[in-house]
mmCIF file of C-alpha atoms in Angstrom:
data_model
loop_
_atom_site.group_PDB
_atom_site.id
_atom_site.type_symbol
_atom_site.label_atom_id
_atom_site.label_comp_id
_atom_site.label_asym_id
_atom_site.label_seq_id
_atom_site.Cartn_x
_atom_site.Cartn_y
_atom_site.Cartn_z
ATOM 1 C CA MET U 27 5.063 -7.507 -20.602
ATOM 2 C CA ASN U 28 5.531 -10.880 -22.283
ATOM 3 C CA THR U 29 2.843 -13.231 -20.962
ATOM 4 C CA SER U 30 3.768 -16.293 -22.988
ATOM 5 C CA GLY U 31 5.061 -19.526 -21.538
ATOM 6 C CA GLY U 32 2.214 -21.605 -20.087
ATOM 7 C CA ARG U 33 -1.463 -21.873 -19.315
ATOM 8 C CA ALA U 34 -3.213 -18.949 -17.655
ATOM 9 C CA PHE U 35 -5.631 -20.959 -15.469
ATOM 10 C CA ILE U 36 -3.809 -23.340 -13.135
ATOM 11 C CA SER U 37 -4.453 -25.389 -10.008
ATOM 12 C CA ASP U 38 -3.055 -24.470 -6.624
ATOM 13 C CA GLU U 39 -0.790 -27.509 -6.831
ATOM 14 C CA GLU U 40 0.694 -26.164 -10.072
ATOM 15 C CA LEU U 41 1.194 -22.771 -8.452
ATOM 16 C CA SER U 42 2.972 -24.432 -5.550
ATOM 17 C CA GLN U 43 5.295 -26.286 -7.926
ATOM 18 C CA ALA U 44 5.982 -23.131 -9.941
ATOM 19 C CA GLY U 45 6.945 -21.274 -6.788
ATOM 20 C CA ALA U 46 9.056 -24.023 -5.257
ATOM 21 C CA GLY U 47 11.334 -22.304 -2.808
ATOM 22 C CA THR U 48 10.631 -18.781 -1.589
ATOM 23 C CA TRP U 49 8.100 -16.542 -3.284
ATOM 24 C CA PRO U 50 9.244 -12.961 -3.919
ATOM 25 C CA THR U 51 7.845 -10.152 -1.845
ATOM 26 C CA HIS U 52 4.582 -8.520 -2.870
ATOM 27 C CA GLN U 53 5.047 -5.356 -4.929
ATOM 28 C CA PHE U 54 2.666 -3.597 -2.558
ATOM 29 C CA LYS U 55 4.150 -4.303 0.864
ATOM 30 C CA ASP U 56 0.991 -3.467 2.769
ATOM 31 C CA GLN U 57 -0.796 -6.292 0.898
ATOM 32 C CA ALA U 58 1.806 -8.991 1.568
ATOM 33 C CA PHE U 59 -0.797 -10.882 3.622
ATOM 34 C CA CYS U 60 -1.997 -12.224 0.252
ATOM 35 C CA SER U 61 0.415 -15.067 -0.383
ATOM 36 C CA PRO U 62 0.316 -18.694 -1.578
ATOM 37 C CA THR U 63 0.673 -19.756 2.067
ATOM 38 C CA SER U 64 -2.304 -17.773 3.387
ATOM 39 C CA LEU U 65 -4.509 -18.731 0.427
ATOM 40 C CA ARG U 66 -3.690 -22.412 0.839
ATOM 41 C CA ALA U 67 -4.411 -22.209 4.569
ATOM 42 C CA TRP U 68 -7.804 -20.644 3.843
ATOM 43 C CA ALA U 69 -8.681 -23.305 1.268
ATOM 44 C CA GLN U 70 -7.639 -26.238 3.439
ATOM 45 C CA ALA U 71 -9.488 -24.892 6.485
ATOM 46 C CA PHE U 72 -12.694 -23.529 4.992
ATOM 47 C CA LEU U 73 -13.391 -25.340 1.702
ATOM 48 C CA PRO U 74 -16.030 -26.547 1.295
ATOM 49 C CA GLY U 75 -18.276 -24.468 3.550
ATOM 50 C CA ARG U 76 -20.411 -21.353 3.899
ATOM 51 C CA GLY U 77 -21.452 -21.491 0.259
ATOM 52 C CA TRP U 78 -17.897 -22.016 -0.991
ATOM 53 C CA SER U 79 -16.506 -25.069 -2.735
ATOM 54 C CA GLY U 80 -13.145 -25.970 -4.173
ATOM 55 C CA PRO U 81 -10.797 -26.290 -5.674
ATOM 56 C CA LEU U 82 -8.617 -23.247 -5.180
ATOM 57 C CA CYS U 83 -7.251 -22.189 -8.595
ATOM 58 C CA HIS U 84 -5.420 -19.214 -10.030
ATOM 59 C CA VAL U 85 -5.288 -17.111 -13.171
ATOM 60 C CA VAL U 86 -1.661 -16.125 -13.706
ATOM 61 C CA SER U 87 0.384 -13.790 -15.875
ATOM 62 C CA ARG U 88 3.960 -14.635 -16.781
ATOM 63 C CA GLU U 89 7.092 -12.962 -18.003
ATOM 64 C CA HIS U 90 9.570 -15.212 -19.810
ATOM 65 C CA GLY U 91 7.728 -18.204 -18.332
ATOM 66 C CA ALA U 92 7.933 -17.063 -14.704
ATOM 67 C CA ILE U 93 4.732 -16.180 -12.836
ATOM 68 C CA GLN U 94 4.654 -12.464 -12.065
ATOM 69 C CA ALA U 95 1.098 -12.103 -10.760
ATOM 70 C CA PHE U 96 -1.886 -14.267 -9.960
ATOM 71 C CA VAL U 97 -5.480 -13.864 -8.854
ATOM 72 C CA PRO U 98 -6.991 -16.702 -6.751
ATOM 73 C CA PHE U 99 -10.474 -18.101 -7.338
ATOM 74 C CA ALA U 100 -12.785 -20.661 -5.785
ATOM 75 C CA LYS U 101 -16.399 -21.507 -6.525
ATOM 76 C CA GLN U 102 -19.082 -19.665 -4.543
ATOM 77 C CA LYS U 103 -22.820 -20.277 -4.696
ATOM 78 C CA ILE U 104 -24.842 -17.125 -5.358
ATOM 79 C CA ALA U 105 -28.581 -17.768 -5.469
ATOM 80 C CA LEU U 106 -28.917 -20.705 -7.918
ATOM 81 C CA PHE U 107 -25.564 -20.106 -9.582
ATOM 82 C CA SER U 108 -22.048 -21.302 -8.769
ATOM 83 C CA ILE U 109 -19.537 -18.681 -9.906
ATOM 84 C CA HIS U 110 -15.826 -18.059 -9.574
ATOM 85 C CA SER U 111 -15.158 -15.609 -6.741
ATOM 86 C CA LEU U 112 -11.971 -13.959 -5.525
ATOM 87 C CA ALA U 113 -10.649 -16.360 -2.907
ATOM 88 C CA GLY U 114 -8.970 -15.909 0.450
ATOM 89 C CA TYR U 115 -9.680 -14.991 4.054
ATOM 90 C CA TYR U 116 -12.379 -12.311 4.310
ATOM 91 C CA TRP U 117 -10.358 -10.069 6.632
ATOM 92 C CA PRO U 118 -8.902 -7.506 6.120
ATOM 93 C CA PHE U 119 -9.969 -7.690 2.443
ATOM 94 C CA ARG U 120 -9.366 -9.905 -0.575
ATOM 95 C CA THR U 121 -6.767 -9.065 -3.178
ATOM 96 C CA LEU U 122 -4.293 -10.583 -5.642
ATOM 97 C CA PHE U 123 -0.571 -11.244 -5.676
ATOM 98 C CA VAL U 124 1.885 -9.127 -7.683
ATOM 99 C CA ALA U 125 5.574 -9.929 -7.422
ATOM 100 C CA ALA U 126 7.886 -6.999 -6.784
ATOM 101 C CA GLN U 127 9.035 -5.476 -10.080
ATOM 102 C CA LYS U 128 12.329 -3.791 -10.929
ATOM 103 C CA ALA U 129 10.425 -0.679 -11.993
ATOM 104 C CA PRO U 130 7.461 0.723 -10.033
ATOM 105 C CA GLY U 131 4.064 0.569 -11.669
ATOM 106 C CA LEU U 132 1.180 -1.718 -12.479
ATOM 107 C CA ALA U 133 2.472 -3.533 -15.570
ATOM 108 C CA ALA U 134 2.152 -7.006 -14.003
ATOM 109 C CA ALA U 135 -1.382 -6.318 -12.742
ATOM 110 C CA GLU U 136 -2.420 -4.928 -16.124
ATOM 111 C CA ALA U 137 -1.008 -8.023 -17.845
ATOM 112 C CA LEU U 138 -2.976 -10.163 -15.402
ATOM 113 C CA GLY U 139 -6.143 -8.252 -16.290
ATOM 114 C CA ARG U 140 -5.588 -8.876 -20.006
ATOM 115 C CA GLU U 141 -4.955 -12.571 -19.373
ATOM 116 C CA LEU U 142 -8.109 -12.802 -17.277
ATOM 117 C CA ALA U 143 -10.149 -11.085 -20.000
ATOM 118 C CA ARG U 144 -8.833 -13.459 -22.672
ATOM 119 C CA ARG U 145 -9.152 -16.723 -20.755
ATOM 120 C CA PRO U 146 -11.516 -16.287 -17.794
ATOM 121 C CA PRO U 147 -12.551 -19.238 -15.624
ATOM 122 C CA GLY U 148 -16.223 -18.303 -16.116
ATOM 123 C CA ALA U 149 -18.686 -15.848 -17.627
ATOM 124 C CA VAL U 150 -19.269 -14.190 -14.237
ATOM 125 C CA LEU U 151 -16.549 -13.303 -11.738
ATOM 126 C CA ARG U 152 -16.960 -11.819 -8.266
ATOM 127 C CA PHE U 153 -14.408 -9.722 -6.387
ATOM 128 C CA GLY U 154 -15.153 -8.850 -2.797
ATOM 129 C CA PRO U 155 -14.516 -7.436 -0.354
ATOM 130 C CA VAL U 156 -11.928 -5.351 -2.209
ATOM 131 C CA SER U 157 -10.358 -2.111 -1.022
ATOM 132 C CA SER U 158 -10.677 1.251 -2.755
ATOM 133 C CA ARG U 159 -6.922 1.717 -2.221
ATOM 134 C CA ASP U 160 -5.974 -1.596 -3.878
ATOM 135 C CA ALA U 161 -4.280 -0.222 -7.003
ATOM 136 C CA ALA U 162 -3.376 -3.658 -8.369
ATOM 137 C CA LEU U 163 -6.891 -5.070 -8.127
ATOM 138 C CA HIS U 164 -8.382 -1.957 -9.698
ATOM 139 C CA ALA U 165 -5.868 -2.200 -12.541
ATOM 140 C CA VAL U 166 -7.181 -5.704 -13.258
ATOM 141 C CA LEU U 167 -10.790 -4.493 -13.184
ATOM 142 C CA ARG U 168 -9.935 -1.617 -15.546
ATOM 143 C CA GLU U 169 -8.461 -4.057 -18.053
ATOM 144 C CA LEU U 170 -11.627 -6.147 -17.911
ATOM 145 C CA THR U 171 -13.862 -3.158 -18.572
ATOM 146 C CA ARG U 172 -11.612 -2.090 -21.457
ATOM 147 C CA GLN U 173 -12.189 -5.525 -22.959
ATOM 148 C CA GLY U 174 -15.955 -4.987 -22.779
ATOM 149 C CA TRP U 175 -16.762 -6.638 -19.450
ATOM 150 C CA ARG U 176 -19.697 -5.068 -17.612
ATOM 151 C CA TYR U 177 -19.835 -4.766 -13.842
ATOM 152 C CA LEU U 178 -22.160 -4.269 -10.895
ATOM 153 C CA CYS U 179 -20.854 -2.951 -7.586
ATOM 154 C CA ARG U 180 -21.990 -2.223 -4.074
ATOM 155 C CA GLU U 181 -20.227 -0.461 -1.223
ATOM 156 C CA THR U 182 -19.918 -2.580 1.921
ATOM 157 C CA GLY U 183 -18.524 -0.008 4.343
ATOM 158 C CA ALA U 184 -15.784 2.378 5.381
ATOM 159 C CA VAL U 185 -12.486 1.204 6.847
ATOM 160 C CA PHE U 186 -11.022 3.140 9.778
ATOM 161 C CA GLU U 187 -7.285 3.743 9.717
ATOM 162 C CA LEU U 188 -4.671 5.380 11.916
ATOM 163 C CA ASP U 189 -1.527 6.992 10.489
ATOM 164 C CA LEU U 190 1.291 5.581 12.624
ATOM 165 C CA SER U 191 4.016 7.469 10.765
ATOM 166 C CA LEU U 192 3.172 10.542 12.849
ATOM 167 C CA GLY U 193 4.873 9.032 15.896
ATOM 168 C CA MET U 194 3.395 8.354 19.314
ATOM 169 C CA ASP U 195 3.514 11.921 20.619
ATOM 170 C CA ALA U 196 1.574 13.208 17.619
ATOM 171 C CA LEU U 197 -0.874 10.311 17.829
ATOM 172 C CA LYS U 198 -1.686 11.110 21.440
ATOM 173 C CA GLN U 199 -2.769 14.574 20.331
ATOM 174 C CA LYS U 200 -5.509 12.863 18.293
ATOM 175 C CA PHE U 201 -6.829 10.793 21.182
ATOM 176 C CA SER U 202 -9.914 12.006 23.012
ATOM 177 C CA SER U 203 -8.976 14.154 26.003
ATOM 178 C CA SER U 204 -10.206 11.669 28.609
ATOM 179 C CA LEU U 205 -8.849 8.494 27.019
ATOM 180 C CA LEU U 206 -5.288 8.497 28.365
ATOM 181 C CA LYS U 207 -6.390 9.354 31.902
ATOM 182 C CA HIS U 208 -9.016 6.623 31.802
ATOM 183 C CA ILE U 209 -6.486 4.009 30.640
ATOM 184 C CA GLU U 210 -3.992 4.874 33.379
ATOM 185 C CA TYR U 211 -6.731 4.838 36.002
ATOM 186 C CA SER U 212 -8.033 1.449 34.805
ATOM 187 C CA ARG U 213 -4.546 -0.061 34.748
ATOM 188 C CA ARG U 214 -3.829 1.106 38.336
ATOM 189 C CA ARG U 215 -7.212 -0.072 39.605
ATOM 190 C CA LEU U 216 -6.759 -3.544 38.106
ATOM 191 C CA GLY U 217 -3.280 -3.808 39.569
ATOM 192 C CA LYS U 218 -4.543 -2.948 43.039
ATOM 193 C CA THR U 219 -7.772 -4.950 43.092
ATOM 194 C CA VAL U 220 -7.000 -8.032 40.973
ATOM 195 C CA GLY U 221 -3.274 -8.462 40.452
ATOM 196 C CA GLU U 222 -0.450 -7.684 38.065
ATOM 197 C CA VAL U 223 -1.481 -6.442 34.606
ATOM 198 C CA SER U 224 0.695 -7.997 31.912
ATOM 199 C CA VAL U 225 0.651 -7.946 28.105
ATOM 200 C CA GLU U 226 2.066 -10.631 25.804
ATOM 201 C CA ARG U 227 2.810 -10.597 22.062
ATOM 202 C CA HIS U 228 2.639 -13.952 20.260
ATOM 203 C CA VAL U 229 3.638 -14.606 16.637
ATOM 204 C CA MET U 230 1.735 -17.516 15.116
ATOM 205 C CA GLY U 231 3.973 -20.464 14.466
ATOM 206 C CA ARG U 232 6.066 -20.166 17.584
ATOM 207 C CA SER U 233 3.324 -21.453 19.856
ATOM 208 C CA LEU U 234 -0.015 -23.140 19.052
ATOM 209 C CA ASP U 235 -1.168 -23.093 22.686
ATOM 210 C CA ILE U 236 -2.176 -19.458 22.281
ATOM 211 C CA LEU U 237 -5.132 -20.488 20.076
ATOM 212 C CA ASP U 238 -6.895 -22.129 23.038
ATOM 213 C CA THR U 239 -6.404 -18.956 25.074
ATOM 214 C CA LEU U 240 -7.900 -16.798 22.317
ATOM 215 C CA ALA U 241 -10.867 -19.142 21.904
ATOM 216 C CA ALA U 242 -11.518 -19.099 25.658
ATOM 217 C CA ILE U 243 -11.613 -15.296 25.750
ATOM 218 C CA GLU U 244 -13.742 -15.129 22.598
ATOM 219 C CA SER U 245 -16.265 -17.579 24.080
ATOM 220 C CA GLN U 246 -16.932 -15.071 26.896
ATOM 221 C CA SER U 247 -17.121 -12.011 24.624
ATOM 222 C CA TRP U 248 -20.212 -10.070 23.612
ATOM 223 C CA LEU U 249 -19.645 -11.271 20.033
ATOM 224 C CA ALA U 250 -20.057 -14.926 21.011
ATOM 225 C CA LYS U 251 -23.056 -14.215 23.180
ATOM 226 C CA LYS U 252 -24.816 -12.355 20.351
ATOM 227 C CA GLY U 253 -24.021 -14.930 17.690
ATOM 228 C CA GLY U 254 -21.430 -12.838 15.826
ATOM 229 C CA GLU U 255 -18.712 -13.912 13.398
ATOM 230 C CA LEU U 256 -16.107 -15.738 15.462
ATOM 231 C CA LYS U 257 -12.477 -16.117 14.429
ATOM 232 C CA PHE U 258 -10.994 -18.633 16.885
ATOM 233 C CA ILE U 259 -13.802 -20.905 18.031
ATOM 234 C CA GLY U 260 -14.413 -24.052 16.010
ATOM 235 C CA PRO U 261 -12.221 -26.536 14.154
ATOM 236 C CA ALA U 262 -12.105 -24.626 10.847
ATOM 237 C CA ASN U 263 -10.893 -21.418 12.509
ATOM 238 C CA GLN U 264 -8.328 -23.299 14.588
ATOM 239 C CA ARG U 265 -7.129 -25.183 11.505
ATOM 240 C CA PHE U 266 -6.664 -21.943 9.550
ATOM 241 C CA TRP U 267 -4.421 -20.343 12.152
ATOM 242 C CA GLU U 268 -2.454 -23.543 12.664
ATOM 243 C CA LEU U 269 -1.730 -23.724 8.919
ATOM 244 C CA MET U 270 -0.796 -20.037 8.853
ATOM 245 C CA GLY U 271 1.838 -20.750 11.476
ATOM 246 C CA GLN U 272 3.267 -23.893 9.904
ATOM 247 C CA ASN U 273 4.737 -22.298 6.780
ATOM 248 C CA PRO U 274 5.337 -18.563 7.349
ATOM 249 C CA ASP U 275 6.345 -16.810 4.143
ATOM 250 C CA GLY U 276 8.518 -14.139 5.758
ATOM 251 C CA HIS U 277 6.597 -11.211 4.281
ATOM 252 C CA SER U 278 3.655 -11.158 6.703
ATOM 253 C CA GLU U 279 2.709 -12.792 9.976
ATOM 254 C CA ALA U 280 -0.241 -13.436 12.259
ATOM 255 C CA VAL U 281 0.247 -11.712 15.611
ATOM 256 C CA PHE U 282 -1.842 -12.120 18.760
ATOM 257 C CA TRP U 283 -1.713 -9.891 21.832
ATOM 258 C CA VAL U 284 -3.105 -11.078 25.163
ATOM 259 C CA LEU U 285 -3.755 -9.014 28.286
ATOM 260 C CA ARG U 286 -3.740 -10.856 31.605
ATOM 261 C CA CYS U 287 -4.814 -9.685 35.035
ATOM 262 C CA GLY U 288 -3.410 -11.637 37.935
ATOM 263 C CA GLY U 289 -2.363 -14.281 35.394
ATOM 264 C CA GLN U 290 -5.881 -14.702 34.024
ATOM 265 C CA PRO U 291 -6.386 -14.045 30.254
ATOM 266 C CA VAL U 292 -8.859 -11.192 29.882
ATOM 267 C CA ALA U 293 -8.563 -9.636 26.409
ATOM 268 C CA PHE U 294 -6.885 -10.157 23.060
ATOM 269 C CA SER U 295 -6.106 -8.274 19.860
ATOM 270 C CA ALA U 296 -5.543 -10.359 16.704
ATOM 271 C CA HIS U 297 -3.626 -8.944 13.736
ATOM 272 C CA LEU U 298 -2.155 -9.639 10.346
ATOM 273 C CA GLU U 299 1.048 -7.654 9.983
ATOM 274 C CA THR U 300 3.147 -6.778 6.962
ATOM 275 C CA GLU U 301 6.355 -4.787 6.788
ATOM 276 C CA THR U 302 4.397 -1.525 6.715
ATOM 277 C CA ALA U 303 0.891 -2.197 8.045
ATOM 278 C CA VAL U 304 -0.990 -3.656 10.994
ATOM 279 C CA TYR U 305 -4.464 -5.030 10.246
ATOM 280 C CA ILE U 306 -6.597 -5.559 13.333
ATOM 281 C CA LEU U 307 -8.840 -8.537 12.609
ATOM 282 C CA ALA U 308 -10.491 -8.814 16.004
ATOM 283 C CA ASN U 309 -10.558 -7.292 19.483
ATOM 284 C CA SER U 310 -12.322 -9.273 22.187
ATOM 285 C CA TYR U 311 -12.497 -9.346 25.945
ATOM 286 C CA ASP U 312 -14.240 -11.361 28.633
ATOM 287 C CA GLU U 313 -17.506 -9.516 29.329
ATOM 288 C CA GLN U 314 -17.159 -9.824 33.107
ATOM 289 C CA TRP U 315 -14.141 -7.481 32.878
ATOM 290 C CA LYS U 316 -15.909 -4.814 30.822
ATOM 291 C CA SER U 317 -15.967 -2.162 33.563
ATOM 292 C CA HIS U 318 -12.148 -2.274 33.723
ATOM 293 C CA SER U 319 -11.705 -1.313 30.024
ATOM 294 C CA PRO U 320 -9.209 -4.100 29.240
ATOM 295 C CA GLY U 321 -9.510 -3.474 25.505
ATOM 296 C CA SER U 322 -8.338 0.116 25.845
ATOM 297 C CA ILE U 323 -5.392 -0.870 28.035
ATOM 298 C CA LEU U 324 -4.302 -3.464 25.474
ATOM 299 C CA THR U 325 -4.789 -1.116 22.509
ATOM 300 C CA MET U 326 -2.394 1.425 24.008
ATOM 301 C CA ASP U 327 0.361 -1.193 24.265
ATOM 302 C CA VAL U 328 -0.357 -2.393 20.704
ATOM 303 C CA LEU U 329 -0.058 1.128 19.292
ATOM 304 C CA GLN U 330 3.157 1.902 21.130
ATOM 305 C CA ASP U 331 4.719 -1.319 19.886
ATOM 306 C CA ALA U 332 3.606 -0.777 16.271
ATOM 307 C CA VAL U 333 5.072 2.724 16.209
ATOM 308 C CA ALA U 334 8.313 1.509 17.789
ATOM 309 C CA ARG U 335 8.648 -1.166 15.085
ATOM 310 C CA GLY U 336 8.196 1.365 12.282
ATOM 311 C CA LYS U 337 4.731 0.432 11.051
ATOM 312 C CA GLN U 338 3.124 3.112 8.894
ATOM 313 C CA THR U 339 -0.584 2.288 9.016
ATOM 314 C CA LEU U 340 -3.019 0.645 11.395
ATOM 315 C CA ASP U 341 -6.137 -0.667 9.638
ATOM 316 C CA TRP U 342 -8.966 -1.076 12.134
ATOM 317 C CA GLY U 343 -11.482 -2.566 9.719
ATOM 318 C CA GLN U 344 -15.068 -1.598 9.042
ATOM 319 C CA GLY U 345 -17.578 -0.026 11.359
ATOM 320 C CA ASP U 346 -17.253 2.219 14.384
ATOM 321 C CA SER U 347 -19.553 2.952 17.286
ATOM 322 C CA GLY U 348 -17.275 5.805 18.312
ATOM 323 C CA TYR U 349 -14.502 3.750 19.907
ATOM 324 C CA LYS U 350 -12.085 3.893 16.961
ATOM 325 C CA GLN U 351 -12.532 7.627 16.515
ATOM 326 C CA ARG U 352 -11.654 8.140 20.184
ATOM 327 C CA TRP U 353 -8.208 6.887 19.151
ATOM 328 C CA GLY U 354 -8.051 9.306 16.211
ATOM 329 C CA ALA U 355 -8.861 6.709 13.524
ATOM 330 C CA GLN U 356 -10.581 8.048 10.415
ATOM 331 C CA ASP U 357 -12.565 6.434 7.616
ATOM 332 C CA ALA U 358 -9.786 6.443 5.043
ATOM 333 C CA SER U 359 -10.900 3.844 2.487
ATOM 334 C CA LEU U 360 -13.952 1.878 1.375
ATOM 335 C CA LEU U 361 -14.610 -1.794 0.750
ATOM 336 C CA HIS U 362 -16.588 -2.885 -2.297
ATOM 337 C CA ASP U 363 -18.163 -6.012 -3.721
ATOM 338 C CA VAL U 364 -17.815 -6.186 -7.508
ATOM 339 C CA MET U 365 -19.331 -8.613 -10.003
ATOM 340 C CA VAL U 366 -18.132 -8.598 -13.642
ATOM 341 C CA PHE U 367 -19.747 -10.157 -16.711
ATOM 342 C CA LYS U 368 -18.052 -11.446 -19.838
ATOM 343 C CA PRO U 369 -18.905 -9.759 -23.162
ATOM 344 C CA GLY U 370 -21.341 -11.662 -25.354
ATOM 345 C CA LEU U 371 -24.804 -13.113 -25.165
ATOM 346 C CA ILE U 372 -24.418 -15.289 -22.070
ATOM 347 C CA GLY U 373 -22.610 -12.608 -20.077
ATOM 348 C CA GLY U 374 -25.167 -10.029 -21.178
ATOM 349 C CA LEU U 375 -28.098 -12.166 -20.048
ATOM 350 C CA LEU U 376 -26.430 -12.883 -16.718
ATOM 351 C CA ALA U 377 -25.694 -9.175 -16.222
ATOM 352 C CA TRP U 378 -29.333 -8.321 -16.945
ATOM 353 C CA ALA U 379 -30.572 -10.997 -14.503
ATOM 354 C CA ALA U 380 -28.125 -9.883 -11.801
ATOM 355 C CA LYS U 381 -29.138 -6.243 -12.170
ATOM 356 C CA LYS U 382 -32.772 -7.213 -11.623
ATOM 357 C CA ALA U 383 -31.946 -9.420 -8.648
ATOM 358 C CA LEU U 384 -29.449 -6.994 -7.034
ATOM 359 C CA PRO U 385 -31.049 -3.522 -7.168
ATOM 360 C CA SER U 386 -28.643 -2.145 -4.531
ATOM 361 C CA TRP U 387 -25.576 -2.893 -6.680
ATOM 362 C CA THR U 388 -25.491 0.527 -8.316
ATOM 363 C CA VAL U 389 -22.189 2.029 -7.141
ATOM 364 C CA ARG U 390 -19.894 3.421 -9.849
ATOM 365 C CA LEU U 391 -16.162 2.952 -9.383
ATOM 366 C CA ASP U 392 -14.256 6.054 -10.462
ATOM 367 C CA SER U 393 -11.118 3.977 -11.002
ATOM 368 C CA LEU U 394 -12.870 2.108 -13.818
ATOM 369 C CA ALA U 395 -14.042 5.197 -15.701
#
């Protein structure tokens, strides 16, 4: 691939100008949530904050002057150091953008890896969380290691997934034997004792009012009461979702489901959706409704809709107390945190210091062998 025709390290403003108009679809359709729009929304909402600082920048690879792939970076403070880290919203994972190619393969990602090795933004780069099934990102990391870059890695957890291509009848065979009966019982009981049970699907951008509803439910959830990571409470979170809805890119969308009982909002399920995949970012419900299993009722409607719309995979994220497996979800991939060090004296010293300071970063990535 010809990578000539411009600088490799550019600002987000330059990327925006280069992609004036509509960006092409991502080569890997399930990763279309990584787009200039979503990255810009993240930067404008969350930078600076939580150890991150701006500006958002990109290393790009080109073919005949046109950008074919880019990897986003922003500064992140690690201990006493400020290094360039893979940028973007933490959920479902961080990745890079590869424009759809005429021929299948990883040529654009490999070219991006070579460009990054030649003209990196810093001597240390961090990539995380990244998915074990992200072929494009691993192609970039392979190119770096071929150029002599060293790496440290840790595993951050398993991701639970559900294969939606089986169809709803086959999926129900994977559910625990009592689950369906319990959902039907809970739905009938709510209808009789509280009022009509209704479910709504909202696509971000068509209505901003839904954000207040999600924040209200989240404020009464166990996550809020235990000081967990919230996704809709606070100005930065609200700003992110507002920006996501202002300029949809057509290849992915933020989708929010809300379950109401007697008109009162009780539970929600928040997703990023691509043409092929549904990524569940958060499930929350008002704790006072816990005995009625509102989350399970809502999940059944979400699954039926996803299957009906031809989605292939449901990614339920990391961690499981048993709930996800009741629905037949399995740990199908892993998330990793990877730090790479430039060849040479400075990179070698930094790698040595990091290895001493991060004794748990000992995982070997087979894809980089």
